[in-house]
PDB file of C-alpha atoms in Angstrom:
ATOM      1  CA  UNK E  18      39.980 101.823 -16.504  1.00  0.00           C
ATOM      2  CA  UNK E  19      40.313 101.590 -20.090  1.00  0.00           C
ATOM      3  CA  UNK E  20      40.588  97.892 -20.378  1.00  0.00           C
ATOM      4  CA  UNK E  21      36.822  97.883 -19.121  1.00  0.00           C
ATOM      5  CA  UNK E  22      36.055 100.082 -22.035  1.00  0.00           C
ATOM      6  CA  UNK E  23      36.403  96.716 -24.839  1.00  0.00           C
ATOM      7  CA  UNK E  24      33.632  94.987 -23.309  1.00  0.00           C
ATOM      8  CA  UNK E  25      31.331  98.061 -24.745  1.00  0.00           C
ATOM      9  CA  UNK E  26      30.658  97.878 -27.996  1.00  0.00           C
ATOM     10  CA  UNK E  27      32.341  99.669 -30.829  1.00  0.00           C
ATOM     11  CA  UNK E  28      30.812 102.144 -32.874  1.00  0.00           C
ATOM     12  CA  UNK E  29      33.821 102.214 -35.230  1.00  0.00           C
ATOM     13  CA  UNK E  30      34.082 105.710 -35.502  1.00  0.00           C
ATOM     14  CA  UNK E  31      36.591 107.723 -36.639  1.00  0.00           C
ATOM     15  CA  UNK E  32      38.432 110.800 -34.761  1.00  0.00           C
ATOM     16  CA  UNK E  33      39.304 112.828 -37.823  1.00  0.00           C
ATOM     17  CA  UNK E  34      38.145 112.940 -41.603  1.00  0.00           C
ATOM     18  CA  UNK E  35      41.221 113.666 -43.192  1.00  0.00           C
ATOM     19  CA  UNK E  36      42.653 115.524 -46.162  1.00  0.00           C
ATOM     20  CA  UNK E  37      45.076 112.890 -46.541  1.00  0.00           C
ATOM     21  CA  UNK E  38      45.899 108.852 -45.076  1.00  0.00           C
ATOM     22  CA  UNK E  39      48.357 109.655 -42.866  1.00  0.00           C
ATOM     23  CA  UNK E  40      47.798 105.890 -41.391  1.00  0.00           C
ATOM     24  CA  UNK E  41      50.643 104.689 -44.057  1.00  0.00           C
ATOM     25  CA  UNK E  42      53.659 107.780 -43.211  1.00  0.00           C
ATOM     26  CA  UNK E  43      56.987 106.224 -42.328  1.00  0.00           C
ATOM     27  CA  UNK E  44      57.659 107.045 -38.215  1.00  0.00           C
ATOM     28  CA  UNK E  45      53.958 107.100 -37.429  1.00  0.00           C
ATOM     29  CA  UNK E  46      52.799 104.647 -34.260  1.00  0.00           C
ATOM     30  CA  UNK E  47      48.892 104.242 -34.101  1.00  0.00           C
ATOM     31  CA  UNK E  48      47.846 102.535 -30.904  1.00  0.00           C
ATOM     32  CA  UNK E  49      44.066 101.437 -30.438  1.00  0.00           C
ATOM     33  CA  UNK E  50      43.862 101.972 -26.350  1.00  0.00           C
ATOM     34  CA  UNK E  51      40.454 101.391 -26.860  1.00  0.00           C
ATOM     35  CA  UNK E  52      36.945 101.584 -29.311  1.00  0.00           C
ATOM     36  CA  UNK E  53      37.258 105.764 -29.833  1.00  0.00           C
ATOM     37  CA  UNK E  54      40.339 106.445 -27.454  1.00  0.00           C
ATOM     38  CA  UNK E  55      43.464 106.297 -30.132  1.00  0.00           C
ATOM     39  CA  UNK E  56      46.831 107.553 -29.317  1.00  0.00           C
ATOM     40  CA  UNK E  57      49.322 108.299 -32.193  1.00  0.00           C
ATOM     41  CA  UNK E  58      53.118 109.123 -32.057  1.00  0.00           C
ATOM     42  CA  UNK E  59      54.816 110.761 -35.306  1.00  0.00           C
ATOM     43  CA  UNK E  60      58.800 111.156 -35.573  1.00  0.00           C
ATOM     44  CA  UNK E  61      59.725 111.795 -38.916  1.00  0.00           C
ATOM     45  CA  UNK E  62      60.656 115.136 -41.106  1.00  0.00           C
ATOM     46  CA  UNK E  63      58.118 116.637 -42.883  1.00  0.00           C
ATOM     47  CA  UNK E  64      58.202 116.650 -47.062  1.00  0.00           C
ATOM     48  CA  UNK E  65      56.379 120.338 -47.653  1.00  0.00           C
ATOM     49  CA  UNK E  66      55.177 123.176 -45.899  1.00  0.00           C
ATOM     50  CA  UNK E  67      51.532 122.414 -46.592  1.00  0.00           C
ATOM     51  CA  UNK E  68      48.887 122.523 -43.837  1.00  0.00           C
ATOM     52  CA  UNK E  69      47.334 119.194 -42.889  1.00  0.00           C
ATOM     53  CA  UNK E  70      43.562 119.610 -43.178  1.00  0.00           C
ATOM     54  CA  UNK E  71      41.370 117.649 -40.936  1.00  0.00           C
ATOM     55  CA  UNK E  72      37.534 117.499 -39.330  1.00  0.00           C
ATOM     56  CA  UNK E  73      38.127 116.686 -35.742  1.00  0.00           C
ATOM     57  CA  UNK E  74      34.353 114.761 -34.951  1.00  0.00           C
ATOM     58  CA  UNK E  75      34.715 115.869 -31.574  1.00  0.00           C
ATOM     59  CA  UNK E  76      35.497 114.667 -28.180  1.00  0.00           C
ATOM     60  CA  UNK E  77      38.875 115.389 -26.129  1.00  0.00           C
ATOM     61  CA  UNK E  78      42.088 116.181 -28.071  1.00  0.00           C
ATOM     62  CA  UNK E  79      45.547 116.354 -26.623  1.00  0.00           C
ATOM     63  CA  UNK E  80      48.585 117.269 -28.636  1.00  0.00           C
ATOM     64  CA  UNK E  81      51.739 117.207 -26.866  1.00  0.00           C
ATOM     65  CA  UNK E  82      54.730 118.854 -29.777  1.00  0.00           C
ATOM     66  CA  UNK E  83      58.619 118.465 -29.019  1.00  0.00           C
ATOM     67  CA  UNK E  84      59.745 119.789 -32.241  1.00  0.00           C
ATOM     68  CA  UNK E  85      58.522 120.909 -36.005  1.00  0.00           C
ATOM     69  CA  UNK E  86      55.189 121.688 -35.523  1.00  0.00           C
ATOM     70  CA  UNK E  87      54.975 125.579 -35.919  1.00  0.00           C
ATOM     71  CA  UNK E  88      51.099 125.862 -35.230  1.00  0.00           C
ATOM     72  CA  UNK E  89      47.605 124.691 -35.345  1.00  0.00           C
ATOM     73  CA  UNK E  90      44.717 126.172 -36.096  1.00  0.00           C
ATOM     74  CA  UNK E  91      41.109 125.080 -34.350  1.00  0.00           C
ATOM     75  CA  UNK E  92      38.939 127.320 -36.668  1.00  0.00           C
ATOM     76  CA  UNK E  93      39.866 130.058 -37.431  1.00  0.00           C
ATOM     77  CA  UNK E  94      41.808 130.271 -34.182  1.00  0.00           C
ATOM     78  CA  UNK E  95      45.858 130.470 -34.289  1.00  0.00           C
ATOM     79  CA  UNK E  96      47.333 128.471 -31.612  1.00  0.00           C
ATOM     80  CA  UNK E  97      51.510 129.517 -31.854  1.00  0.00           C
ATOM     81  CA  UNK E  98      53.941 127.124 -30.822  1.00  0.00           C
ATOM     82  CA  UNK E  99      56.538 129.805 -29.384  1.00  0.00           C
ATOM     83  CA  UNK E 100      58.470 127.055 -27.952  1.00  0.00           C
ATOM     84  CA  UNK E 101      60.093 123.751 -28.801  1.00  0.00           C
ATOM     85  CA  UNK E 102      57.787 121.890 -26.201  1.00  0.00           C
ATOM     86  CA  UNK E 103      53.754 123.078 -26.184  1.00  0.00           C
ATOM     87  CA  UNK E 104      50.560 121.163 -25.201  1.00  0.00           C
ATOM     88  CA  UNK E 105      47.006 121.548 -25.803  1.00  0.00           C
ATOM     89  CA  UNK E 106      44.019 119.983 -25.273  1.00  0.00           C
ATOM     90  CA  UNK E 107      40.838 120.258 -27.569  1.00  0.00           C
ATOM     91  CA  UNK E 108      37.309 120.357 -26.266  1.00  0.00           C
ATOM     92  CA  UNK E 109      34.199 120.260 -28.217  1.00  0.00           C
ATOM     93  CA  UNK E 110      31.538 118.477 -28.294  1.00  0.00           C
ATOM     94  CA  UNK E 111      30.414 119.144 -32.383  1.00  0.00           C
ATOM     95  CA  UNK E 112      33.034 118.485 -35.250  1.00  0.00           C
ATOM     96  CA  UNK E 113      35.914 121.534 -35.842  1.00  0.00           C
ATOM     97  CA  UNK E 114      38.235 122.001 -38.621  1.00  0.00           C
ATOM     98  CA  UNK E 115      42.109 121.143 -37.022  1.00  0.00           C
ATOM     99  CA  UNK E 116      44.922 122.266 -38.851  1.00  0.00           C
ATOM    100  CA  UNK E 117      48.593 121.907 -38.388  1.00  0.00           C
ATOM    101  CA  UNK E 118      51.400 123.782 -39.492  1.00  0.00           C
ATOM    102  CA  UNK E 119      54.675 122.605 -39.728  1.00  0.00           C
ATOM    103  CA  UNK E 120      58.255 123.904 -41.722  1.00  0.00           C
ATOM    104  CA  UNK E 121      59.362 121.635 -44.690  1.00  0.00           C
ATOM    105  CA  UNK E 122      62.277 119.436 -44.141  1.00  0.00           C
ATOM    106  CA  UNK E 123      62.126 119.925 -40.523  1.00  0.00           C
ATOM    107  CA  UNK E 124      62.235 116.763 -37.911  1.00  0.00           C
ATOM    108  CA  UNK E 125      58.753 116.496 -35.955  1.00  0.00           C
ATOM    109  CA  UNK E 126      58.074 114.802 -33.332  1.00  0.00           C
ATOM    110  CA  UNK E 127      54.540 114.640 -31.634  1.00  0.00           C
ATOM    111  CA  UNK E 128      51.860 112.877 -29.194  1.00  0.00           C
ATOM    112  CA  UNK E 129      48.094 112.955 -30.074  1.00  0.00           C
ATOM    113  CA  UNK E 130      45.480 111.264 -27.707  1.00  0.00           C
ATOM    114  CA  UNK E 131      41.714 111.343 -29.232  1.00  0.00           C
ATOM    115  CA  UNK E 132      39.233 110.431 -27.101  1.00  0.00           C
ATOM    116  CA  UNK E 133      35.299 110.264 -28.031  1.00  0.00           C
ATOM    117  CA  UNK E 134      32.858 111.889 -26.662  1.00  0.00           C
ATOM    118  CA  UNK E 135      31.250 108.565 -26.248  1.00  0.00           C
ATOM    119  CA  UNK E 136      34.260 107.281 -24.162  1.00  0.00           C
ATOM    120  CA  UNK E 137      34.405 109.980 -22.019  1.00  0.00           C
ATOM    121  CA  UNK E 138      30.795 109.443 -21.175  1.00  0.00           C
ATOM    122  CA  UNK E 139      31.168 105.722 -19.904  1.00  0.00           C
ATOM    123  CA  UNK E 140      33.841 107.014 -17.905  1.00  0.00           C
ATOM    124  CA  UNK E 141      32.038 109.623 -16.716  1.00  0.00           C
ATOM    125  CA  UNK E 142      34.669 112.687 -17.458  1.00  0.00           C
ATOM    126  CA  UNK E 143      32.419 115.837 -18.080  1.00  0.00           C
ATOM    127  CA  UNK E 144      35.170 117.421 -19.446  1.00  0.00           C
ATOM    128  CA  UNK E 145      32.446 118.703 -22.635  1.00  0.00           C
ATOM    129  CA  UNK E 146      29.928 120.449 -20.129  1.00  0.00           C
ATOM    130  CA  UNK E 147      29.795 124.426 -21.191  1.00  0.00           C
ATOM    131  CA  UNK E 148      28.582 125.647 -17.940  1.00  0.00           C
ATOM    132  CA  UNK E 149      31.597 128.271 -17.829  1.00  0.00           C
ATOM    133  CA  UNK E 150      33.266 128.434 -21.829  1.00  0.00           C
ATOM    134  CA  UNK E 151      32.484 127.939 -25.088  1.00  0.00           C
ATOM    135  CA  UNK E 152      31.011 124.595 -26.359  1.00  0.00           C
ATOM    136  CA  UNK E 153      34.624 124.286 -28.089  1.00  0.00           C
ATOM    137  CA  UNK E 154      37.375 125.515 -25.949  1.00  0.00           C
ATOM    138  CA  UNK E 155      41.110 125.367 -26.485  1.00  0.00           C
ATOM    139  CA  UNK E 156      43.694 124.558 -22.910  1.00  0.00           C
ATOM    140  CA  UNK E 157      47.288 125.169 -22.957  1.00  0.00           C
ATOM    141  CA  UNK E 158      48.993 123.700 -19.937  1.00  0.00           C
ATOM    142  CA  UNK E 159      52.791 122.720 -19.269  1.00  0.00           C
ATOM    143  CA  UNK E 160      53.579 118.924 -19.062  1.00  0.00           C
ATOM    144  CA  UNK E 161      54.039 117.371 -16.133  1.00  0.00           C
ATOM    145  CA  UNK E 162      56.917 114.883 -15.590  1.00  0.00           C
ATOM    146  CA  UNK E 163      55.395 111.968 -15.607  1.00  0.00           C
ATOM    147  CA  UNK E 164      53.552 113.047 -18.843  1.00  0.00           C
ATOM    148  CA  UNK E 165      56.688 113.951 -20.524  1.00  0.00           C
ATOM    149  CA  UNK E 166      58.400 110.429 -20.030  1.00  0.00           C
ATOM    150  CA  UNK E 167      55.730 108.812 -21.706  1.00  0.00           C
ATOM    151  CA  UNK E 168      55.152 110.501 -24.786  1.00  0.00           C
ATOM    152  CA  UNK E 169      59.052 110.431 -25.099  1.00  0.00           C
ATOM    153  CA  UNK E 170      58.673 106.664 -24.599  1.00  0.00           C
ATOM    154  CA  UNK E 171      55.819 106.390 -27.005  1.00  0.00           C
ATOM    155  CA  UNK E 172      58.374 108.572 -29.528  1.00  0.00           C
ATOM    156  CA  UNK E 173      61.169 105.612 -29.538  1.00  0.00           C
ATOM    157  CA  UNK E 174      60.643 103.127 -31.459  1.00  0.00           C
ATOM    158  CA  UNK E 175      61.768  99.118 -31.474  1.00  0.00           C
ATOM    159  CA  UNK E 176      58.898  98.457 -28.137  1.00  0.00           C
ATOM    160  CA  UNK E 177      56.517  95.699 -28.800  1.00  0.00           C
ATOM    161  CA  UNK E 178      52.822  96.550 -28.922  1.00  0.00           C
ATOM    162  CA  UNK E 179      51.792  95.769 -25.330  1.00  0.00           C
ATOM    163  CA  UNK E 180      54.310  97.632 -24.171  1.00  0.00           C
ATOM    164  CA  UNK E 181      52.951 100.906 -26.259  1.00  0.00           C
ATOM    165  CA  UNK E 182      49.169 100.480 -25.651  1.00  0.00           C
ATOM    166  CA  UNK E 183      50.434 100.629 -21.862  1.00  0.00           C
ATOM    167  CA  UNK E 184      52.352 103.472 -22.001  1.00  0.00           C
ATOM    168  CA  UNK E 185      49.430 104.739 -24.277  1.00  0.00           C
ATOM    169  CA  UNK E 186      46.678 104.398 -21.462  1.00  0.00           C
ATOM    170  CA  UNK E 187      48.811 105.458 -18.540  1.00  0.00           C
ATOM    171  CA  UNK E 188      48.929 108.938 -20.804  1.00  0.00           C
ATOM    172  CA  UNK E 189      45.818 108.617 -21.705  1.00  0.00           C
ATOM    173  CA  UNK E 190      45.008 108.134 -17.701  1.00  0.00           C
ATOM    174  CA  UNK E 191      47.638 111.579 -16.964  1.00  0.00           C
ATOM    175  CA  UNK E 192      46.294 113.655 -19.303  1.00  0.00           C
ATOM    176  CA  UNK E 193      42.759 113.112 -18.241  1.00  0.00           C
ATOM    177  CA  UNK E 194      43.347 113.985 -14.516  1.00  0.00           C
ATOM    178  CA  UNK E 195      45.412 116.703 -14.751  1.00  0.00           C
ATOM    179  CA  UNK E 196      43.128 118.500 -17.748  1.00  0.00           C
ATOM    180  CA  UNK E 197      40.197 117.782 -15.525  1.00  0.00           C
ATOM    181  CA  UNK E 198      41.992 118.973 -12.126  1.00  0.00           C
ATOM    182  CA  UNK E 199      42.446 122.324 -13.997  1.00  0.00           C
ATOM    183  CA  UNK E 200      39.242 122.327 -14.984  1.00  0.00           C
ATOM    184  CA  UNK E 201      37.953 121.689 -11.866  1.00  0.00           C
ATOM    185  CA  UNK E 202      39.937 124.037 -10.188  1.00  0.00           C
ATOM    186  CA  UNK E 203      38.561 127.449 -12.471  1.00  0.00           C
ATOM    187  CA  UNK E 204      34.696 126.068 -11.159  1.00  0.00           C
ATOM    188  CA  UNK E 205      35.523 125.479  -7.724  1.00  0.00           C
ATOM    189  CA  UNK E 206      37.575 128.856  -7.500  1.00  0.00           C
ATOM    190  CA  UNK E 207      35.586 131.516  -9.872  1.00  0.00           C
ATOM    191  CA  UNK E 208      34.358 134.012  -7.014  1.00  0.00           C
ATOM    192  CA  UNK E 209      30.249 134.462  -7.164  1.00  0.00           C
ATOM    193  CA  UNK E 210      29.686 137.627  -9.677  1.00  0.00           C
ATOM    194  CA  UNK E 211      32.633 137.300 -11.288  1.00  0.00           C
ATOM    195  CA  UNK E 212      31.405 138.144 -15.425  1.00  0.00           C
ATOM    196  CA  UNK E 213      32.052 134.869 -17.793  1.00  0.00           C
ATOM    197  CA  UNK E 214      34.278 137.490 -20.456  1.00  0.00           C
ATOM    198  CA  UNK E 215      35.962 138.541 -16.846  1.00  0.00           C
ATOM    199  CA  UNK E 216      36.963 134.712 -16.225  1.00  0.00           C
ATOM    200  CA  UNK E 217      37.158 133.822 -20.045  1.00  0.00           C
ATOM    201  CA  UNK E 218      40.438 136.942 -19.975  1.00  0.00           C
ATOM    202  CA  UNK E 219      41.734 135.564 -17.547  1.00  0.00           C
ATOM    203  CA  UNK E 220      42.029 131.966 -18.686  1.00  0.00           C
ATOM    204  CA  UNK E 221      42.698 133.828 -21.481  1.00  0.00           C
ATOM    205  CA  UNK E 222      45.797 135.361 -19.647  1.00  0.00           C
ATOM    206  CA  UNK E 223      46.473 132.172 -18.003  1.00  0.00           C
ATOM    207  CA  UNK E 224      47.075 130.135 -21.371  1.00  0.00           C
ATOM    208  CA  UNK E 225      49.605 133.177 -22.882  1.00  0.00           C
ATOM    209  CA  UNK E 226      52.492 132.665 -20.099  1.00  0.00           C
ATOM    210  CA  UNK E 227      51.732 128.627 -20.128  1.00  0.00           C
ATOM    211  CA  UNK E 228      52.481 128.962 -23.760  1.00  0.00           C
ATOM    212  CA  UNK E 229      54.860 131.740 -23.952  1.00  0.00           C
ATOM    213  CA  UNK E 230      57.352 131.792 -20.488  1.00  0.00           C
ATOM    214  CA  UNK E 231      60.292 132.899 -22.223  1.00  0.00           C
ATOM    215  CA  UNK E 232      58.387 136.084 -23.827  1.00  0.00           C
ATOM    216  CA  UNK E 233      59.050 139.427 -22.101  1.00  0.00           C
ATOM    217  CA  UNK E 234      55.852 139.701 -19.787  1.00  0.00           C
ATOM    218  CA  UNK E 235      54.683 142.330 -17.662  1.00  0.00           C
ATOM    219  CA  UNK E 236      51.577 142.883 -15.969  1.00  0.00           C
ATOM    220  CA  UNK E 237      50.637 145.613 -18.778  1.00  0.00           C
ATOM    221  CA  UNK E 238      51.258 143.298 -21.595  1.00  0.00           C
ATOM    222  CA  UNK E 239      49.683 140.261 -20.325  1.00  0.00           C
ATOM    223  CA  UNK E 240      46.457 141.934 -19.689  1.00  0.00           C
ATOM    224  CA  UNK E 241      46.593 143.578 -23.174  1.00  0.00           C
ATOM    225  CA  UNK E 242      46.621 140.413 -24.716  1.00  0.00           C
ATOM    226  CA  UNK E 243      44.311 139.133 -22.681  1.00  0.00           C
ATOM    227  CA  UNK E 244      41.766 142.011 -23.646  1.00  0.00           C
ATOM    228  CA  UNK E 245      41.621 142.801 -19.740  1.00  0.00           C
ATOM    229  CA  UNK E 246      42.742 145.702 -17.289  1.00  0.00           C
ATOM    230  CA  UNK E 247      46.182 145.718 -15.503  1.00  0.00           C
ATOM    231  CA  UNK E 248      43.803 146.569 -12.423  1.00  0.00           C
ATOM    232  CA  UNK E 249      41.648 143.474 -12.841  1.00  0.00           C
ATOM    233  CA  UNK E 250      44.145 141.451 -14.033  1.00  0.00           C
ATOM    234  CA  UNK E 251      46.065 141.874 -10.618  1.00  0.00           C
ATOM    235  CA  UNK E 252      43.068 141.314  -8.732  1.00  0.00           C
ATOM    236  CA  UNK E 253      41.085 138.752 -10.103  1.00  0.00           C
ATOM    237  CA  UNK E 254      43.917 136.381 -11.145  1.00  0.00           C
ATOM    238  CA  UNK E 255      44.696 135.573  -7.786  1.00  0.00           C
ATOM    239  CA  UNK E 256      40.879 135.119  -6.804  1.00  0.00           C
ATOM    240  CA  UNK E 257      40.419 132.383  -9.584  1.00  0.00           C
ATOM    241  CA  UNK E 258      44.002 130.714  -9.689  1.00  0.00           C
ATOM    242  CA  UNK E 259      44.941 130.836  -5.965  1.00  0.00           C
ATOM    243  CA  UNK E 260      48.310 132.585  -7.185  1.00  0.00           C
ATOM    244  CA  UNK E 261      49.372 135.894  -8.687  1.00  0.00           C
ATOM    245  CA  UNK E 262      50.094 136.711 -12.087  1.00  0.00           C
ATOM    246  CA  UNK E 263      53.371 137.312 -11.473  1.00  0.00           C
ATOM    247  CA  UNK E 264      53.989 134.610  -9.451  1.00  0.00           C
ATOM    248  CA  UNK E 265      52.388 132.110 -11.768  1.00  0.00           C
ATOM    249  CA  UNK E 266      55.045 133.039 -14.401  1.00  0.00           C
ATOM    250  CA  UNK E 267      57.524 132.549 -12.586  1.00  0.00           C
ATOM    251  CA  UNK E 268      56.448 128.742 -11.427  1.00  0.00           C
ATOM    252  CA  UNK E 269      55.887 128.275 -15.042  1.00  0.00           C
ATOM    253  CA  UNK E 270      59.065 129.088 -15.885  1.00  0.00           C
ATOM    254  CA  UNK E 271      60.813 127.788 -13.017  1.00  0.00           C
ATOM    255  CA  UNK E 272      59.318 124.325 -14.334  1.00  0.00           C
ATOM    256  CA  UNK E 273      60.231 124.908 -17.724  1.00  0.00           C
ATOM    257  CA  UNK E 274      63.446 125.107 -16.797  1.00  0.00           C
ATOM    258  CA  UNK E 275      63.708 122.245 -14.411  1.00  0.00           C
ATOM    259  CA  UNK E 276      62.479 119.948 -17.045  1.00  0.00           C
ATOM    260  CA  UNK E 277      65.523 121.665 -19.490  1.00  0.00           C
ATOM    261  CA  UNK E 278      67.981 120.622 -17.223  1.00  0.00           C
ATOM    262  CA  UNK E 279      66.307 117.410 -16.007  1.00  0.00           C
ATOM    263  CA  UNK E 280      65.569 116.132 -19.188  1.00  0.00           C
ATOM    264  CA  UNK E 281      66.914 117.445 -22.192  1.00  0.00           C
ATOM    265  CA  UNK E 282      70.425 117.959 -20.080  1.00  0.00           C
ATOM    266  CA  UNK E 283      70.787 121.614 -21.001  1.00  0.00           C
ATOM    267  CA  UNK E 284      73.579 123.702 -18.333  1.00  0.00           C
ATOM    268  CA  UNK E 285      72.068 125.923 -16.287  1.00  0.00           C
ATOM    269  CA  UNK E 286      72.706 129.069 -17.783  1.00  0.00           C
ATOM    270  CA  UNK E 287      71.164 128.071 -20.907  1.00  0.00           C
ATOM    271  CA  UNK E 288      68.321 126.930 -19.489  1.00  0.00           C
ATOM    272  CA  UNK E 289      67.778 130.423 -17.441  1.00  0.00           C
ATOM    273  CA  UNK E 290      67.953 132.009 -20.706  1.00  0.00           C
ATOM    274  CA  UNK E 291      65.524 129.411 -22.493  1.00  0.00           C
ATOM    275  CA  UNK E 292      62.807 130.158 -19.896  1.00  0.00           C
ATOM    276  CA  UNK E 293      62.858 133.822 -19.945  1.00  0.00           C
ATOM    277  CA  UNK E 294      65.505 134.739 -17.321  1.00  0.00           C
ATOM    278  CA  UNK E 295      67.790 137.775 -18.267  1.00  0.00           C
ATOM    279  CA  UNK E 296      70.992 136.346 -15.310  1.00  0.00           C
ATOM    280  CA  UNK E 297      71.641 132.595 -14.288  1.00  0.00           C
ATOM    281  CA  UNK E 298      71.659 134.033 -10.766  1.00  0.00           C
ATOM    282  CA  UNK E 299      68.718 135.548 -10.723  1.00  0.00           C
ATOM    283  CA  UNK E 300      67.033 131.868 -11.800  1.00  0.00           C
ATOM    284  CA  UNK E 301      69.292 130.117  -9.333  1.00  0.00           C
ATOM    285  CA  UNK E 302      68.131 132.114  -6.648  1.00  0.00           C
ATOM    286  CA  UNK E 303      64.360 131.527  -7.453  1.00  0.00           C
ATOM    287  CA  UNK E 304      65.075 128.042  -8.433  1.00  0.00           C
ATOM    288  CA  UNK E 305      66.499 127.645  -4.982  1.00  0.00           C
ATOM    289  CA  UNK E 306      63.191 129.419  -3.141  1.00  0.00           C
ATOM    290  CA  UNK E 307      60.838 126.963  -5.436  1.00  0.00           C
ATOM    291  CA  UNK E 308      62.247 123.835  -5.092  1.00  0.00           C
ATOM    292  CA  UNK E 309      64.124 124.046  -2.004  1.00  0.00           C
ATOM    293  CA  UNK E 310      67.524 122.988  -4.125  1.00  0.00           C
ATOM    294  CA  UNK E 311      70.095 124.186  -5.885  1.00  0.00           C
ATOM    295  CA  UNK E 312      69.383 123.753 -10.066  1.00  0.00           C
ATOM    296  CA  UNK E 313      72.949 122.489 -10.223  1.00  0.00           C
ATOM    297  CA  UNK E 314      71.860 119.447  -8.204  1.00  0.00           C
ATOM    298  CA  UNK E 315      69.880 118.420 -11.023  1.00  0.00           C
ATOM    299  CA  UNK E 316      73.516 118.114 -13.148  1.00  0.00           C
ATOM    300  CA  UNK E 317      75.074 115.640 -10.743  1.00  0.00           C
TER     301      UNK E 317
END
């Protein structure tokens, strides 16, 4: 898919105007996949506490974080990174000012895929149309597997470089389909009359417990941040997701903590705690229902 891509020409263009060359930072893999699609993959500690300032020219923007980076900022928009592992994907089809926030002396370790609005025209991804949000609009969604395993490929170092620009476009070719299933999904689903600050609160909704499954949610506070009703909440989640609220927490954190256990090898009980479960039991028990196994079966 991409490969086809290097027969166009190039216009050369840059994804970011930065404050600073980060090109030439120790730990930091830049892989061309193709003319404006550019993955990079930073492991390293950082040396201050200073933001990183840049002009994101626009285009699609996925940044996948397992560790130091505190927040970003698209704006004047916060985006917290409650967690140790967060994604987010960028849309916008006019330059924004990106900034990340990280703790000094900290280890960080992220995945960034740019991709120009010019590439995702010859591939014919209409992931930039603003029939139903704002021209730039911000996604939080959880990783899936197969996701995962790449960036943390792309992360360790000593491959050669056909080996990373492979990796690079199969993530590339991940990200893509399940950002645009999602967004697929919220046009297919949004019920006829259903107001655009209606759907925009619930995505709204939506991106809090994808970005925040360990918090202590209810119904009440979910819609409060969301700047909805508990009333509409509860009925108009399900009418746009397929799912209720309720329920959609708990498969969020139900795959949070799969993944703990899975891959980062945490025990059971901590990873009930790490995804917002007060008892191991009572995330056994739902583990159980979800997946149709026991989460101790992922240990053996």
């Amino acid at each position: 898919m991409f490969r086809s891509l290097h027969m166009q020409p190039s216009t050369k263009t840059p994804a970011f105007a930065r404050s600073r060359q980060v090109a030439a930072e120790p730990g930091l893999q830049i892989v061309e996949i193709a003319p404006g699609a550019t993955l990079s993959a930073f492991t390293g500690r950082n040396s201050n506490d200073e933001p990183e300032h840049a002009i994101f020219l626009g285009g699609a923007f996925f940044c996948l974080t397992f560790a130091g980076l505190r927040a970003s900022r698209v704006g004047t928009r916060e985006i917290e990174f409650p967690s140790r592992e967060n994604a987010f994907a960028l849309l916008s089809p006019k330059p924004v000012e990106l900034t990340s926030i990280a703790d000094a002396e900290v280890t960080r370790r992220n995945v960034a895929l740019f991709l120009s609005a010019e590439v995702l025209d010859r591939l014919d991804i209409d992931l930039l149309e603003t029939r139903s949000r704002p021209p730039t609009h911000v996604r939080h969604w959880r990783m899936t597997s197969a996701a995962r395993g790449l960036a943390l490929a792309l992360l360790r170092s000593g491959t050669s470089a056909q080996v990373r620009r492979l990796r690079a476009e199969a993530l590339a070719l991940e990200l893509l389909a399940d950002v645009q299933e999602q967004e697929g999904h919220d046009l297919e689903a949004s019920p006829d009359g259903l107001q655009a600050s209606t759907l925009a609160a619930l995505r709204r909704a939506r991106d809090l417990m994808i970005a925040t499954p360990s918090a202590d949610h209810s119904l009440l506070s979910i819609a409060t941040t969301a700047g909805i009703s508990p009333t509409t909440l509860k009925r108009d989640f399900r009418k746009v997701f397929g799912i209720s609220t309720i329920a959609f927490l708990r498969r969020v954190r139900l795959e949070q903590g799969r993944s703990l256990i899975e891959q980062e090898g945490l025990s059971v009980s901590s990873a009930a705690y790490a995804c917002g479960y007060d008892h191991p039991g009572n995330f056994a028990q739902a583990f159980r229902k979800h997946f149709g196994f026991a989460p101790s079966q992922l240990r053996r």
